[in-house]
Amino acid sequence: MSNSVSRRDFLKVTSSAGAGLMMSVYLPGKPRFKSAASDSFEPNVWIKISPDNKVIITLAKSEMGQGVKTALPMIVADELDADWQNVEVVQADAHPDKYGSMMTVGSRSVRGGAWMRLRETGATVREMLVSAAAKRWGVDSASCRTENSSVYHDASNRTLTYGNLLSDASGQKVPKKPQLKDPSQFRYIGKSIPQIDTPDKVSGKTVFGMDVRLPDMLYATVVHPPVFGAVVKSIDDRDAKKIAGVKKVFQVSLGVAVVAKSTWAAFKGARSLHIKWDNGDFSMDSKDISKSFRDLARNKGVVARNDGNAEKSMKTVERRLEAIYEVPYLAHATMEPMNCTALVKRDHCELWAPTQNPQGAQRTAAKLTGFSNDEVIVHVTQLGCGFGRRSRTDFIQDAVETAMKVDVPVKVVWTREEDMQHDYYRPATYNLCEAGLDKFGDPVAWNHRVVAPPIGRSGNSKSVDRSSVDGASNLPYDISNIFVDYCRSDIPVPVGHWRSVGPSQNTFITESFLDEVAFAAGKDPFEYRRKLLKKQPRMLKVLEIAAEKSNWGGKLPKGRARGIAIVENKGSVCAQVAEISIENNQVRIHHVTCAIDCGQVIHPGIVKSQTVGSVMDGLSAALYGEITINKGKVVQSNFDDYPLLGIHEMPRVDVHLVDSQEEPGGAGEPAVPPAAPAVTNAIFSLTGQRIRSLPISLNGMRTM
């Protein structure tokens, strides 16, 4: 915590009598409040202690099933010694800068600076409350202790609740360096306590974006161009307006909106529209895109990593291996399709949105309406999955532009087909891999050329898109000569961040190719990795635990095999062993053993559930995930042709949390990347067939 932050800025006490004690977290970032000394102040989570001893924590991140509504308050409550049964969590509305960045992506809600800052805030409040109690009793603060939102002086058998100390605490000096708990003293952190939002989810009280209901509300949907880059030429809405309940049809920036008295009427009206599109110049198929990637791969790319001299070393190796790996576009396929409710009045705009990017939604609405950011209110609802998709604001734009043409609240809901065919897809990529082995079978040279569109759509042909090479340029193995370069593709298929981002595809490529190298060297895949990770003790430990818990090398039933893979991603390390068989030319995954080191675990139950969910996503992508393009259009439109893993296909997943003293890492993404290569490496072990493209195809036949 910065020592230069004034007590006036750090401690906020409401002016009304009995309102309670307000505290905030100081986090680094852009300035919010400035004192005479120009100190920056950026709060992220606000704490309020009320006279009735209730601790209210305002959450400035989006809850989408990853558990931040429980995990972040746990950190504060533990250091504060708050009574968990008396903790209430409220969702923050968007604010331009009051909370710092509210973007909820990249498994960054807990990891990073927030972990320590939240602890410091809880400890600061606790010490001020103890000082207030000690002063009232006339005793030394060191003789007091805290538990369940109360201060105790055991020697005199006296107790004061936090609620009874508010006015006294507000006058205490803010400690410059509060004493943090030793991890052995944690009461909540590291325990699977009941999640704060479970009762409302079970009872159906939780409000997702789709659940928003407002007086006089209308409903709408938007038809977007089927071809990327297409624009409207003409609209014939006569049949649409014959549908009962349809009220208006008009063009918005991204397509054509149909407003009705119900969502179903809006959907029916949209299907009855006759729209002529100017499709523009983009008419490529998936095969054309793959060929364009191959053509780009003939050229040298921009250097992403250059250790040693791979080119020179490759000329002296005993054996050289080459392979081409490809992965397709993937949709996010969130269970809740894109939606947003908007109300635009004369002097303000109000949104109810399941968004990962509340401030982006606020800025988008402000730009469209001409209001200031402060005149745009964004209520963040529960998200029915995010995976990165809801960090975008295209669906926000649809809702705001639609609401600007009606005088009541309007909920815009995309159909599943619109959602699937107008995503920001995980990029398709093309990869040239080359490895050189010495006479002992050890890899001494490694080349990897990544051809991919940039996720950020920034930079130019001479810059590296770091998200595209993440998982390739940071290869963890002890190889003296590593060269990775990047060739940028500007195919106009919109791409974005997909769960675990670059490692979701690059781990499949690097871990599969390393298996090829191990086989060529005549080595066991686990032992080969083990030797190459001796300088990476954290990764080595996780790898060994996964191997041990899966009984790697042990006897298997006839017709089964194991494969192994590992990744370092989002501040965590995850290794997986998949046990598979082939039945009727289809892959059956029986068992996945997963070891994960995500540093200090806040809530083991949340970490385990996120890990299992990540494995499911990784396996779905490996077995089925593929978005294909036909004449500039996305072919897939729903879960019938873009399936996810069915419950009957879900393997047993054993999750082993590795004891770690590291800072908290991500939990919602690191288990995605190893799933595919663990399975494909097992397929090779069983059949001798290398899988170098996804989704998995056995002898030319898809597994679905």
PDB file of N, CA and C in Angstrom, residues 25 43 48 62 70 77 83 110 131 159 167 202 211 225 251 328 388 399 440 476 494 502 521 596 633 638 656:
ATOM      1  N   VAL A  25      -9.833   0.029  -1.373  1.00  0.00           N
ATOM      2  CA  VAL A  25      -8.551  -0.575  -1.698  1.00  0.00           C
ATOM      3  C   VAL A  25      -7.752   0.387  -2.557  1.00  0.00           C
ATOM      4  N   PRO A  43      -9.520   3.113  -6.245  1.00  0.00           N
ATOM      5  CA  PRO A  43     -10.160   2.053  -5.487  1.00  0.00           C
ATOM      6  C   PRO A  43     -10.719   0.964  -6.393  1.00  0.00           C
ATOM      7  N   LYS A  48     -17.863  -1.536   3.464  1.00  0.00           N
ATOM      8  CA  LYS A  48     -18.683  -0.750   4.386  1.00  0.00           C
ATOM      9  C   LYS A  48     -19.040  -1.631   5.573  1.00  0.00           C
ATOM     10  N   SER A  62     -16.867  -8.925 -12.844  1.00  0.00           N
ATOM     11  CA  SER A  62     -18.065  -9.599 -13.342  1.00  0.00           C
ATOM     12  C   SER A  62     -18.050 -11.067 -12.938  1.00  0.00           C
ATOM     13  N   THR A  70     -17.361 -14.779  -4.564  1.00  0.00           N
ATOM     14  CA  THR A  70     -16.987 -15.382  -3.283  1.00  0.00           C
ATOM     15  C   THR A  70     -15.505 -15.189  -2.992  1.00  0.00           C
ATOM     16  N   ALA A  77     -12.327 -10.475   3.818  1.00  0.00           N
ATOM     17  CA  ALA A  77     -12.957 -10.906   5.070  1.00  0.00           C
ATOM     18  C   ALA A  77     -11.988 -11.650   5.972  1.00  0.00           C
ATOM     19  N   ASP A  83     -17.112 -11.806  10.167  1.00  0.00           N
ATOM     20  CA  ASP A  83     -18.001 -12.953  10.291  1.00  0.00           C
ATOM     21  C   ASP A  83     -18.597 -13.236   8.912  1.00  0.00           C
ATOM     22  N   VAL A 110      -8.181 -12.293  -9.296  1.00  0.00           N
ATOM     23  CA  VAL A 110      -7.506 -12.566  -8.034  1.00  0.00           C
ATOM     24  C   VAL A 110      -6.005 -12.393  -8.178  1.00  0.00           C
ATOM     25  N   SER A 131      -7.299  -0.672  17.311  1.00  0.00           N
ATOM     26  CA  SER A 131      -6.786   0.534  17.975  1.00  0.00           C
ATOM     27  C   SER A 131      -7.911   1.297  18.652  1.00  0.00           C
ATOM     28  N   THR A 159     -15.650  -7.414  25.109  1.00  0.00           N
ATOM     29  CA  THR A 159     -15.848  -7.594  23.670  1.00  0.00           C
ATOM     30  C   THR A 159     -16.577  -6.382  23.105  1.00  0.00           C
ATOM     31  N   SER A 167     -17.432   4.953  14.876  1.00  0.00           N
ATOM     32  CA  SER A 167     -17.044   6.356  15.047  1.00  0.00           C
ATOM     33  C   SER A 167     -15.639   6.471  15.621  1.00  0.00           C
ATOM     34  N   VAL A 202     -29.596 -21.533  -6.943  1.00  0.00           N
ATOM     35  CA  VAL A 202     -30.427 -22.728  -6.765  1.00  0.00           C
ATOM     36  C   VAL A 202     -31.910 -22.365  -6.772  1.00  0.00           C
ATOM     37  N   ASP A 211     -32.716 -12.348 -17.810  1.00  0.00           N
ATOM     38  CA  ASP A 211     -33.796 -12.301 -16.819  1.00  0.00           C
ATOM     39  C   ASP A 211     -34.305 -10.892 -16.536  1.00  0.00           C
ATOM     40  N   PRO A 225     -25.226  -9.029 -41.064  1.00  0.00           N
ATOM     41  CA  PRO A 225     -24.852  -9.504 -42.399  1.00  0.00           C
ATOM     42  C   PRO A 225     -24.284 -10.912 -42.361  1.00  0.00           C
ATOM     43  N   GLN A 251     -32.904  -0.005 -39.538  1.00  0.00           N
ATOM     44  CA  GLN A 251     -31.498  -0.356 -39.662  1.00  0.00           C
ATOM     45  C   GLN A 251     -30.694   0.250 -38.512  1.00  0.00           C
ATOM     46  N   PRO A 328      -8.395 -24.783 -36.177  1.00  0.00           N
ATOM     47  CA  PRO A 328      -9.454 -24.015 -36.828  1.00  0.00           C
ATOM     48  C   PRO A 328      -9.919 -22.835 -35.978  1.00  0.00           C
ATOM     49  N   GLY A 388     -14.326 -14.622 -22.594  1.00  0.00           N
ATOM     50  CA  GLY A 388     -13.712 -13.555 -23.378  1.00  0.00           C
ATOM     51  C   GLY A 388     -14.666 -12.900 -24.348  1.00  0.00           C
ATOM     52  N   ALA A 399     -27.989  -2.788 -28.698  1.00  0.00           N
ATOM     53  CA  ALA A 399     -29.039  -2.430 -27.737  1.00  0.00           C
ATOM     54  C   ALA A 399     -29.201  -0.917 -27.625  1.00  0.00           C
ATOM     55  N   PHE A 440      22.466 -38.120 -28.818  1.00  0.00           N
ATOM     56  CA  PHE A 440      21.848 -38.732 -27.643  1.00  0.00           C
ATOM     57  C   PHE A 440      20.318 -38.641 -27.675  1.00  0.00           C
ATOM     58  N   PRO A 476       8.956 -23.726 -22.389  1.00  0.00           N
ATOM     59  CA  PRO A 476       9.703 -23.806 -21.117  1.00  0.00           C
ATOM     60  C   PRO A 476      10.877 -24.769 -21.123  1.00  0.00           C
ATOM     61  N   PRO A 494     -13.453 -11.882 -37.949  1.00  0.00           N
ATOM     62  CA  PRO A 494     -13.192 -11.262 -36.646  1.00  0.00           C
ATOM     63  C   PRO A 494     -12.700 -12.289 -35.631  1.00  0.00           C
ATOM     64  N   GLY A 502      -3.811 -17.638 -26.442  1.00  0.00           N
ATOM     65  CA  GLY A 502      -2.795 -18.274 -27.280  1.00  0.00           C
ATOM     66  C   GLY A 502      -2.454 -19.705 -26.919  1.00  0.00           C
ATOM     67  N   ALA A 521      13.389 -39.891 -30.454  1.00  0.00           N
ATOM     68  CA  ALA A 521      14.569 -40.141 -29.626  1.00  0.00           C
ATOM     69  C   ALA A 521      14.491 -41.483 -28.912  1.00  0.00           C
ATOM     70  N   ILE A 596      -2.474 -29.268 -10.810  1.00  0.00           N
ATOM     71  CA  ILE A 596      -2.410 -27.831 -11.066  1.00  0.00           C
ATOM     72  C   ILE A 596      -1.814 -27.095  -9.872  1.00  0.00           C
ATOM     73  N   LYS A 633     -19.046 -16.777 -45.378  1.00  0.00           N
ATOM     74  CA  LYS A 633     -20.057 -16.966 -44.345  1.00  0.00           C
ATOM     75  C   LYS A 633     -19.629 -18.074 -43.387  1.00  0.00           C
ATOM     76  N   ASN A 638     -25.538 -23.606 -34.748  1.00  0.00           N
ATOM     77  CA  ASN A 638     -26.159 -23.980 -33.479  1.00  0.00           C
ATOM     78  C   ASN A 638     -25.419 -25.192 -32.924  1.00  0.00           C
ATOM     79  N   HIS A 656      -5.780 -32.564  -8.767  1.00  0.00           N
ATOM     80  CA  HIS A 656      -4.859 -32.562  -7.635  1.00  0.00           C
ATOM     81  C   HIS A 656      -4.241 -31.170  -7.526  1.00  0.00           C
TER      82      HIS A 656
END
